CSV table of C-alpha atoms in Angstrom, one decimal:
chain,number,residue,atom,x,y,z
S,1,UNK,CA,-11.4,-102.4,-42.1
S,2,UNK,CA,-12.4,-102.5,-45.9
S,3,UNK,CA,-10.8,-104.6,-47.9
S,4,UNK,CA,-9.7,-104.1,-51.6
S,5,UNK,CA,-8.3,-107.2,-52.9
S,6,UNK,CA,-7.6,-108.1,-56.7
S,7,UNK,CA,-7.8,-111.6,-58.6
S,8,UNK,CA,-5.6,-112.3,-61.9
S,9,UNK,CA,-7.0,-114.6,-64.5
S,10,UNK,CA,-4.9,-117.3,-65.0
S,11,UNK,CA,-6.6,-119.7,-67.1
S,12,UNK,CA,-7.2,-119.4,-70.7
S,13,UNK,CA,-10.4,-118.3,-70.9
S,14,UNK,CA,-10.3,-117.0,-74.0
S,15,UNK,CA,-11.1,-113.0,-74.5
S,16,UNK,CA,-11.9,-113.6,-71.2
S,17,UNK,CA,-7.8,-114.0,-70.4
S,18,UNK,CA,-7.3,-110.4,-72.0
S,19,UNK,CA,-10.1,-108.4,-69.7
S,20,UNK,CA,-8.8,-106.1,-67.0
S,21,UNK,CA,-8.5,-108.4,-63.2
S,22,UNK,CA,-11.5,-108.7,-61.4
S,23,UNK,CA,-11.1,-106.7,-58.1
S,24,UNK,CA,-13.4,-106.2,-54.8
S,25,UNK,CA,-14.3,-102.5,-53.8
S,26,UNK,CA,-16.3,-103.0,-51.3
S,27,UNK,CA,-19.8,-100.9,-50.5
S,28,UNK,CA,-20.9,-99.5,-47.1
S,29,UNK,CA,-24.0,-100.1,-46.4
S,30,UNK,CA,-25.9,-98.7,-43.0
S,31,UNK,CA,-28.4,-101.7,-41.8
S,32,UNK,CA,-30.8,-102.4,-39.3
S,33,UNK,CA,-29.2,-105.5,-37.3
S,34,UNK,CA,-29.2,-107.1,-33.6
S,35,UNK,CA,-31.5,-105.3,-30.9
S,36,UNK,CA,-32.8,-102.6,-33.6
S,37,UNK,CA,-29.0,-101.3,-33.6
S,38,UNK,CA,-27.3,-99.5,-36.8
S,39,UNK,CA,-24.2,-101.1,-38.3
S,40,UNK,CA,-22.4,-100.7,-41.1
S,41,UNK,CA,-21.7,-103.4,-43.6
S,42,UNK,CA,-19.1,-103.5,-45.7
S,43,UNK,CA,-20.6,-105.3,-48.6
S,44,UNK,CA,-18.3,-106.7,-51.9
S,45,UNK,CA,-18.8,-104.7,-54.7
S,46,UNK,CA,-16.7,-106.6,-58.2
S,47,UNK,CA,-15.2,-104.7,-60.7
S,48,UNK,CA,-13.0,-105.6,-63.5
S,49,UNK,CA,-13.1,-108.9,-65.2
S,50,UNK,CA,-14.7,-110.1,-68.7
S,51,UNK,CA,-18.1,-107.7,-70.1
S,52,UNK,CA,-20.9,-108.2,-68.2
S,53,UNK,CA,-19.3,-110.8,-65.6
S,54,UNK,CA,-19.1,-108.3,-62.4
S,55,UNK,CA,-22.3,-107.0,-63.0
S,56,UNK,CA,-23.6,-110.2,-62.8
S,57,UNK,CA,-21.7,-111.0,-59.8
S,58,UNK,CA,-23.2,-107.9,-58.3
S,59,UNK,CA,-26.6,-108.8,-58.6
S,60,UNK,CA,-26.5,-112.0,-57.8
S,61,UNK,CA,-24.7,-110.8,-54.4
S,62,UNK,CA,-27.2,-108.6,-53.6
S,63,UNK,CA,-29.9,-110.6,-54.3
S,64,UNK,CA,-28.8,-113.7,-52.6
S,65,UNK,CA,-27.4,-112.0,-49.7
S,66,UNK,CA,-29.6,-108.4,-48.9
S,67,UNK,CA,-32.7,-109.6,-50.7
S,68,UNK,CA,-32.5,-106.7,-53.0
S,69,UNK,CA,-31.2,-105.1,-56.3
S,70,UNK,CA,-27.8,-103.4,-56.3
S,71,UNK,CA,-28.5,-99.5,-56.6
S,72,UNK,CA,-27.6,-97.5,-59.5
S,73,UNK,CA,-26.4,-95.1,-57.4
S,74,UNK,CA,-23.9,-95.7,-55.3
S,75,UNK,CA,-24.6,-93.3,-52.9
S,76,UNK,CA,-27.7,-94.7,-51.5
S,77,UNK,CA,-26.3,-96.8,-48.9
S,78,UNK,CA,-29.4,-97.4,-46.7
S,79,UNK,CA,-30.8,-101.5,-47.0
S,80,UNK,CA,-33.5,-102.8,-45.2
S,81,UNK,CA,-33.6,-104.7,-41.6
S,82,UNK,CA,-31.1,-107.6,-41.4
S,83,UNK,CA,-32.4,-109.3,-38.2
S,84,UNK,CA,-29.9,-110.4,-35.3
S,85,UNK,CA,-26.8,-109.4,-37.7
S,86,UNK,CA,-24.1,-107.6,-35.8
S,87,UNK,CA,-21.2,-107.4,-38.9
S,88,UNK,CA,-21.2,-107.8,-42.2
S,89,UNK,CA,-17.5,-107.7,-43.6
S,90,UNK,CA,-16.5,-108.6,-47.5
S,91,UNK,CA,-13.0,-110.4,-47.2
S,92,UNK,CA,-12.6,-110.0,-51.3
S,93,UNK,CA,-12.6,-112.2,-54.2
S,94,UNK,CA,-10.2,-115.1,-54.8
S,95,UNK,CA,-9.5,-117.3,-58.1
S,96,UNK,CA,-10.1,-120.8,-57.9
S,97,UNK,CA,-9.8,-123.8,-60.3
S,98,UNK,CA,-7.5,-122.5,-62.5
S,99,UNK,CA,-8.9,-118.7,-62.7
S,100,UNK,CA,-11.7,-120.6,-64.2
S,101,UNK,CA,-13.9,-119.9,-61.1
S,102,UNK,CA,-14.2,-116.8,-58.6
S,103,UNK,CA,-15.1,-116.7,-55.4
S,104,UNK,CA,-16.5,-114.0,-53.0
S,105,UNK,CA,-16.5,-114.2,-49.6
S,106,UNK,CA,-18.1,-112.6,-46.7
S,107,UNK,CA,-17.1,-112.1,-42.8
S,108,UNK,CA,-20.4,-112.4,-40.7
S,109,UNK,CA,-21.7,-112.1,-37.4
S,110,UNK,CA,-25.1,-112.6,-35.4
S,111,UNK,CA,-27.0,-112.9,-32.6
S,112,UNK,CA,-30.2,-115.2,-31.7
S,113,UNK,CA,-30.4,-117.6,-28.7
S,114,UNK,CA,-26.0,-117.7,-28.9
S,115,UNK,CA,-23.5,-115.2,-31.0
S,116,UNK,CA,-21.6,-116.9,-33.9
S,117,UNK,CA,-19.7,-116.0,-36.7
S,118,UNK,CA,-18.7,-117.7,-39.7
S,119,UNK,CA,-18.2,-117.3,-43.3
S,120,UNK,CA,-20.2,-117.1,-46.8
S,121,UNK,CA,-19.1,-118.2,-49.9
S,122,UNK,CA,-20.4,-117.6,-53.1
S,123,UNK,CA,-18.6,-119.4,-56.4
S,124,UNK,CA,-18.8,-118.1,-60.1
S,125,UNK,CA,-18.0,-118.5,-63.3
S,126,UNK,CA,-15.3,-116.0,-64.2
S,127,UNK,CA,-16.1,-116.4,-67.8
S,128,UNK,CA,-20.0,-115.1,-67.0
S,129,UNK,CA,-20.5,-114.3,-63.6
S,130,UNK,CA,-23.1,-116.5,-63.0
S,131,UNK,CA,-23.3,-118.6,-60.3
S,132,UNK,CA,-22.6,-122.0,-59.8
S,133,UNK,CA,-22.6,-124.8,-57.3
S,134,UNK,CA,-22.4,-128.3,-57.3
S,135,UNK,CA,-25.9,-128.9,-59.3
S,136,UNK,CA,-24.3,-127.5,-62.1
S,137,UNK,CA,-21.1,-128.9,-61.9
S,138,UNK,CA,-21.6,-132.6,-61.1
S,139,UNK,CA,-24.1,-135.3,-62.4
S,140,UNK,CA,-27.1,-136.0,-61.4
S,141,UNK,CA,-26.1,-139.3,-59.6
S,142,UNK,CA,-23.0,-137.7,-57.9
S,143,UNK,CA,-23.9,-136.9,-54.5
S,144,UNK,CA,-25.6,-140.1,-54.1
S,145,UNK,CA,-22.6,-141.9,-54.9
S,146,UNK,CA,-20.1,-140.2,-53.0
S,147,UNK,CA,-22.2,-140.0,-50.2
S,148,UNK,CA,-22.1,-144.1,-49.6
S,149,UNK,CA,-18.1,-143.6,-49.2
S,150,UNK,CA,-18.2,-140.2,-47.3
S,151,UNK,CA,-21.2,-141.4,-45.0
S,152,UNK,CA,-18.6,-144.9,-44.3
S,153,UNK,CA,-15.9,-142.5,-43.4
S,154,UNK,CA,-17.8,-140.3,-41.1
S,155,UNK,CA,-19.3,-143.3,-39.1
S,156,UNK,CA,-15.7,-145.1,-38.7
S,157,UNK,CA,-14.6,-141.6,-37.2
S,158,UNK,CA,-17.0,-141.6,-35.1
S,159,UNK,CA,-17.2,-144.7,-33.7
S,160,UNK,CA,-12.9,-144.5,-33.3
S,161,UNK,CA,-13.4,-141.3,-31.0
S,162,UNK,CA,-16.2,-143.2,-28.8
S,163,UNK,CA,-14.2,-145.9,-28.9
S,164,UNK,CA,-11.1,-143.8,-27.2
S,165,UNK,CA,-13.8,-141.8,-24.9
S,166,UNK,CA,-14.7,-144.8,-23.1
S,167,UNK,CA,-11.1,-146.3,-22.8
S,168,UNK,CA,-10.7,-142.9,-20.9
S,169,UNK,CA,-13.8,-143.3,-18.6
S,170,UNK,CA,-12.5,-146.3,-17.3
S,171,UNK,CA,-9.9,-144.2,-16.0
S,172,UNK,CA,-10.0,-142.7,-12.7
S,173,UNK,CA,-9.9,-138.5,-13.1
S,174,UNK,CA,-11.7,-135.5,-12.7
S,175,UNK,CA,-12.8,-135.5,-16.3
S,176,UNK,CA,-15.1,-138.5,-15.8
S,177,UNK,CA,-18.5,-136.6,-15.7
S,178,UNK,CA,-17.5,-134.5,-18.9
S,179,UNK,CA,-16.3,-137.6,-20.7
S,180,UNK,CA,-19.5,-139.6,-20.0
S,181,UNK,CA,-21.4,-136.2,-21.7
S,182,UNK,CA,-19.4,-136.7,-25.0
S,183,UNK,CA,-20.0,-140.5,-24.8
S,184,UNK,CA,-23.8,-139.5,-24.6
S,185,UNK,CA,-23.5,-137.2,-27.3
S,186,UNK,CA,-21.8,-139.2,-29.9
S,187,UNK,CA,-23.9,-142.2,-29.3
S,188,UNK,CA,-27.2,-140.1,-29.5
S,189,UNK,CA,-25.0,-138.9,-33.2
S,190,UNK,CA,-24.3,-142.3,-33.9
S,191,UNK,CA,-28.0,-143.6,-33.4
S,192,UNK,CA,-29.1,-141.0,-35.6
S,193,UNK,CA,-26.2,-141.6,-38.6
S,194,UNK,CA,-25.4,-145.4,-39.1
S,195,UNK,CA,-28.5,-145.5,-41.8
S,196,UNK,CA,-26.4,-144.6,-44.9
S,197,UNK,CA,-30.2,-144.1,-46.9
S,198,UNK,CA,-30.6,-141.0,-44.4
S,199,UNK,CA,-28.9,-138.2,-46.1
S,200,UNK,CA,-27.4,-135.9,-43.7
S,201,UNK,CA,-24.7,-134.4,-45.9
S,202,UNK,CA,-24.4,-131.7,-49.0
S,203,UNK,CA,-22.2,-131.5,-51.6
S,204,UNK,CA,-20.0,-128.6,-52.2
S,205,UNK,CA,-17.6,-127.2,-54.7
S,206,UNK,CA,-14.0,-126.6,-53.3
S,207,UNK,CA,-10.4,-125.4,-54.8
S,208,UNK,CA,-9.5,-128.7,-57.0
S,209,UNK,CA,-12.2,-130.9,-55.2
S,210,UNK,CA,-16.0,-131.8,-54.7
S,211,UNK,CA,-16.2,-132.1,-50.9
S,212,UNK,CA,-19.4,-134.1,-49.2
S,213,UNK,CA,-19.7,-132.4,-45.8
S,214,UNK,CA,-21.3,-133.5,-42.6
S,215,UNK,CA,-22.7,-131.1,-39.7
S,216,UNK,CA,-21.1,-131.5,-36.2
S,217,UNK,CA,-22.8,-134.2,-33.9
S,218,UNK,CA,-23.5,-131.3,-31.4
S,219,UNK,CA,-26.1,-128.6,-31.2
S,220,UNK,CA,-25.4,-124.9,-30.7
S,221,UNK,CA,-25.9,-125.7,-26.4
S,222,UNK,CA,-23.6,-128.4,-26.4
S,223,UNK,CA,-20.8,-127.2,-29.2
S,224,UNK,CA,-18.6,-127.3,-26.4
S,225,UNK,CA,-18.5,-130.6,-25.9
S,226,UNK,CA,-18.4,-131.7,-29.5
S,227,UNK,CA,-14.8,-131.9,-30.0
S,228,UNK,CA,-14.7,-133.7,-33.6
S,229,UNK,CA,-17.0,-131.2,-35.4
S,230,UNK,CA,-18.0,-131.5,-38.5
S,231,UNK,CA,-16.6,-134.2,-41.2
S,232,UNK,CA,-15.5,-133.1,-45.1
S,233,UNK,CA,-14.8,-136.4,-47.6
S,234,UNK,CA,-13.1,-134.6,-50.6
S,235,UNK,CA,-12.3,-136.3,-54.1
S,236,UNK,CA,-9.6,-134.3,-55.9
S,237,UNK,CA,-8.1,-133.5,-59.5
S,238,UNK,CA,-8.9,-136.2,-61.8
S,239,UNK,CA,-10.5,-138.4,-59.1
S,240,UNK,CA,-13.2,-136.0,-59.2
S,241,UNK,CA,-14.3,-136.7,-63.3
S,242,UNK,CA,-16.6,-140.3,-62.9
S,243,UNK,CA,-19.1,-137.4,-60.9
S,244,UNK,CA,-18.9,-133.8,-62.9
S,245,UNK,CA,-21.0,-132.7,-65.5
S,246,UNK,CA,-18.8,-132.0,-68.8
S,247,UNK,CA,-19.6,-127.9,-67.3
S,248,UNK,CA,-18.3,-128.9,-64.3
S,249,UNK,CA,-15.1,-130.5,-66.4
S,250,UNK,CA,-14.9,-127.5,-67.9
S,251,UNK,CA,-14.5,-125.3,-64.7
S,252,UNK,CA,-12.9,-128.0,-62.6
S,253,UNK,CA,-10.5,-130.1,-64.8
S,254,UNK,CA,-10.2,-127.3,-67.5
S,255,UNK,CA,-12.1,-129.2,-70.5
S,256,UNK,CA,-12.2,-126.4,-73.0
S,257,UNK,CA,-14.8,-128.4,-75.5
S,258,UNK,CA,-17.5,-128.5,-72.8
S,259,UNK,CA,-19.6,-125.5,-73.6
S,260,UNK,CA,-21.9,-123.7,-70.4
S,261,UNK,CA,-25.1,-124.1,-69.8
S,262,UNK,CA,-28.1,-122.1,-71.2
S,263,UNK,CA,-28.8,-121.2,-67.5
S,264,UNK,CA,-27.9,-122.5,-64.0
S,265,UNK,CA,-29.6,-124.5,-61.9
S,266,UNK,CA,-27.8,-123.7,-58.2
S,267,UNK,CA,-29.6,-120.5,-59.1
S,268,UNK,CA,-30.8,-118.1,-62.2
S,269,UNK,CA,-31.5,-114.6,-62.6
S,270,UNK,CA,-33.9,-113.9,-65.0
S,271,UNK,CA,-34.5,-110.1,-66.7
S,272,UNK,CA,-36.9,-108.5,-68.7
S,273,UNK,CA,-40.5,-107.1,-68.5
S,274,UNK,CA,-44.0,-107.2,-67.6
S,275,UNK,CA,-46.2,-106.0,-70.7
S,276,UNK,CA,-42.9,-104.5,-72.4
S,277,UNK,CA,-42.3,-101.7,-70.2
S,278,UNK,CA,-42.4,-102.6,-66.6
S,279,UNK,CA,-38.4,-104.1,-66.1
S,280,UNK,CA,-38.5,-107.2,-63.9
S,281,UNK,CA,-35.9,-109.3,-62.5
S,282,UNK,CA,-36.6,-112.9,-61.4
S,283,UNK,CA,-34.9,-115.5,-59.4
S,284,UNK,CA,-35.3,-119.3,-59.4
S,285,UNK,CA,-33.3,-121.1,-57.2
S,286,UNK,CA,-33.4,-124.5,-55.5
S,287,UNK,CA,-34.7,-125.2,-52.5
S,288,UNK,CA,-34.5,-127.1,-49.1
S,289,UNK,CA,-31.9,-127.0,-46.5
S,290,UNK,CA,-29.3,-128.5,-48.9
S,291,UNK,CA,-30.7,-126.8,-52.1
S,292,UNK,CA,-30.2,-129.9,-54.0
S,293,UNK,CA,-33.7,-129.8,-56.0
S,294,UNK,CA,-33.0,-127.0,-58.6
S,295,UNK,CA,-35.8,-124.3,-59.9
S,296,UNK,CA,-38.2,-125.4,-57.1
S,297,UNK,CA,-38.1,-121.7,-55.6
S,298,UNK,CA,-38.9,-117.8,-56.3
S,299,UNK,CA,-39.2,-114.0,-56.1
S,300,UNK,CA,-39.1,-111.5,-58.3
S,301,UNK,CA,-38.4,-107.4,-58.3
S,302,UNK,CA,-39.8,-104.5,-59.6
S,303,UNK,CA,-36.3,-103.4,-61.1
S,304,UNK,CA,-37.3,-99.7,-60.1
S,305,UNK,CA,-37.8,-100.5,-56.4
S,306,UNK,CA,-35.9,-103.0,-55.9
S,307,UNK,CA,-37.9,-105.2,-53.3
S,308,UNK,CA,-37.9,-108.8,-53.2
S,309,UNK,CA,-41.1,-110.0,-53.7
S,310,UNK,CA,-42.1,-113.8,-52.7
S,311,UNK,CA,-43.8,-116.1,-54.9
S,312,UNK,CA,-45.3,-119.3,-54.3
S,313,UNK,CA,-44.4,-121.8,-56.8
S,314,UNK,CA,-46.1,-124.7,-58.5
S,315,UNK,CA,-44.0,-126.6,-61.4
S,316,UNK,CA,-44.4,-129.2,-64.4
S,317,UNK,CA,-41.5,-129.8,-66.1
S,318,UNK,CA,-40.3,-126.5,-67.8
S,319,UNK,CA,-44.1,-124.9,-66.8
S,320,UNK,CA,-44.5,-122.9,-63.7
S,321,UNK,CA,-47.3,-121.3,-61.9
S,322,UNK,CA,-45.7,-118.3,-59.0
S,323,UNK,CA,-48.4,-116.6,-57.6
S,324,UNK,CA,-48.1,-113.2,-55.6
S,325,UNK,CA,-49.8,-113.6,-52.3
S,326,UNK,CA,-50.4,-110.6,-49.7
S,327,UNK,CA,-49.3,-110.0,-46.2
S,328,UNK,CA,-52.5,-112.5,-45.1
S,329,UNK,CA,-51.8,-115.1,-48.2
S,330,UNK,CA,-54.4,-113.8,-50.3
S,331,UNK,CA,-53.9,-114.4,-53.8
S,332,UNK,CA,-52.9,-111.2,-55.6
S,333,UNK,CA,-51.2,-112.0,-59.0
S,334,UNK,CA,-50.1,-114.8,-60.8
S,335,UNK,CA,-47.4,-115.4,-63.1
S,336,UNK,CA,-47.6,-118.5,-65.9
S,337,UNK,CA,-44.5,-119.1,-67.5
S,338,UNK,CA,-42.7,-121.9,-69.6
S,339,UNK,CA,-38.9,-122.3,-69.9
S,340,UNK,CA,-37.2,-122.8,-73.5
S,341,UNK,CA,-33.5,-122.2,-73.9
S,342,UNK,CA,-32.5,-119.3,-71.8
S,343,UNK,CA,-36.1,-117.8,-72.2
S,344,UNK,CA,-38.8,-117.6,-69.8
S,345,UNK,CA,-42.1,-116.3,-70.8
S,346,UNK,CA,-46.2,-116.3,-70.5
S,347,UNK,CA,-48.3,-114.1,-68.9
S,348,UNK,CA,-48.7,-112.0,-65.8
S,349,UNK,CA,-52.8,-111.5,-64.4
S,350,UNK,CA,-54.6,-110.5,-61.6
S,351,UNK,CA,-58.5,-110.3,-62.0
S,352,UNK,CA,-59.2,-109.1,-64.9
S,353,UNK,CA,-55.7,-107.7,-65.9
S,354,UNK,CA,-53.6,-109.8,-68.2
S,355,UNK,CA,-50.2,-108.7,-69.7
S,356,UNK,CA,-47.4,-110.5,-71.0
S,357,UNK,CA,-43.7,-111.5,-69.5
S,358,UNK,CA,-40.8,-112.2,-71.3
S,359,UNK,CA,-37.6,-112.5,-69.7
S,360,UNK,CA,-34.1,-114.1,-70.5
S,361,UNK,CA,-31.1,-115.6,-68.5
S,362,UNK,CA,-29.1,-112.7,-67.0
């Protein structure tokens, strides 16, 4: 079932308080998922809110999500080959902090070794539509810090429930070969947790809260034995202030003074052109499994056909090399760029062929 769901604006957001309510009409999209199977996905599509802000949200969606560009037409409805993915459902767009923030959210399921399902969020500004995640939100030091008391918490948990596993092997029962498992299984977890300078956990944004989250102790295999699951540590309302940035006081605490950033480092679209009449769009975006190093990743598009193109990245401060490489890693084009502001420009070459770039924060 689609699902058409509509968010009110309740903070003061300026002339963003007086724009229509941003509101979720989803797309259908046919896809290529599990076993080389069609399926339909029913894929958000924002309306509604201030200028510019859903289109935003839309593209950053589509990007982040189906690895392409939203199509001006909304009749094309064909995307490309989602591997092992058996549903794609949009279950709309929801206000948070205040109306300050927005967030989208996505029903999913898929198949590889095991079928699971789960959720995808994706926060934004509801003042611009871009992005944003805890590295824009929180200083720099943040997640180390809370991550000594969250990482204190999680242990103590753990080493209560082994502590009540083994009062209950000593007991006589039919459970006794199951309990010894989970005894196994959380001291294996426990082996591999006590170090607090082994960071394990990532920090996320929530309604009202930063939340440091921990993975369950159990694999896929053995999920059923795992019965505590994963651990959250949360730090609410004006607990949460000694660790935000002043954007992330704005959004979270409702600090009107603190002004948004030039661009976002949980992940920035950049548009614009090659040689003045070729449109581009570019993503940077952090990387590693807890994408806490910002700007250390990107692709780009051809705005026209709307493929994701890889790039390899090399960076120096505000300079980056991305270079192009082919289906064998060949070297094909390179981009040099420098960041200033909400501008990113240089040149584009391969061989001979040199023509300039110039893009700006979308």
């Amino acid at each position: 079932m689609i699902k058409l769901t509509t968010v009110l604006l309740a903070a003061n957001l300026g002339c963003a308080a007086q724009a229509a309510p941003f509101s979720d009409q989803p797309r259908s999209y046919v896809f290529t998922g599990d076993g080389g199977k069609s399926a339909t996905a029913h894929f958000p599509w924002i309306a509604g809110g201030p200028p510019g802000a859903a289109e935003h949200i839309n593209s950053y969606l589509h990007d982040a999500y189906l690895q392409t560009l939203p199509a001006s037409d909304p009749k094309e409805t064909r995307i490309k080959v989602l591997d092992g993915m058996t549903m794609i459902e949009s279950q709309g767009v929801n206000a948070m902090n205040g109306g300050r923030m927005v967030r989208v959210s996505i029903e999913e399921e898929g198949c590889g070794a095991y079928c699971s399902s789960g959720i995808s969020d994706f926060d934004f500004d509801a003042a611009s539509g871009r992005p944003v995640g805890a590295l824009d939100l929180t200083a720099p030091d943040a997640k180390a810090r809370l991550h000594l008391k969250a990482h204190k918490a999680h242990v103590a948990e753990i080493e209560k429930f082994l502590a009540a596993l083994k009062r209950d092997l000593r007991k006589s029962g039919p459970d006794k070969a199951r309990l010894q498992e989970q005894i196994e299984l959380y001291e294996m977890c426990l082996s591999g947790r006590e170090d607090a300078a082994r960071d394990y956990s990532y920090l996320l944004v929530a309604e009202n809260s930063l939340v440091v989250s921990f993975g369950e102790c159990g694999s896929h295999a053995s999920r059923a034995l795992d019965e505590l699951g994963g651990f959250s540590y949360s730090v609410k309302g004006e607990a949460m202030r000694p660790y935000l940035s002043s954007y992330g006081r704005r959004l979270l605490l409702g600090d009107a003074q603190a002004e948004a950033p030039s661009i976002n480092k949980s992940g920035q679209l950049f548009k614009g052109t090659i040689n003045g009449r070729l449109p581009v769009t570019l993503f940077l975006g952090p990387s590693g499994r807890l994408g806490e190093k910002p700007f250390d990743s990107a692709h780009y598009y051809y705005d026209k056909f709307r493929q994701q193109i890889a790039l390899v990245m090399q960076r120096e401060g505000d300079a980056f090399v991305l270079t192009e490489n082919d289906k064998n890693g060949k070297p094909t084009a390179v981009m040099t760029l420098k960041l200033s502001g909400a501008k990113l420009s240089g040149e584009w070459r391969s061989g001979a062929k040199r023509m300039p770039v110039d893009l700006t924060a979308y």
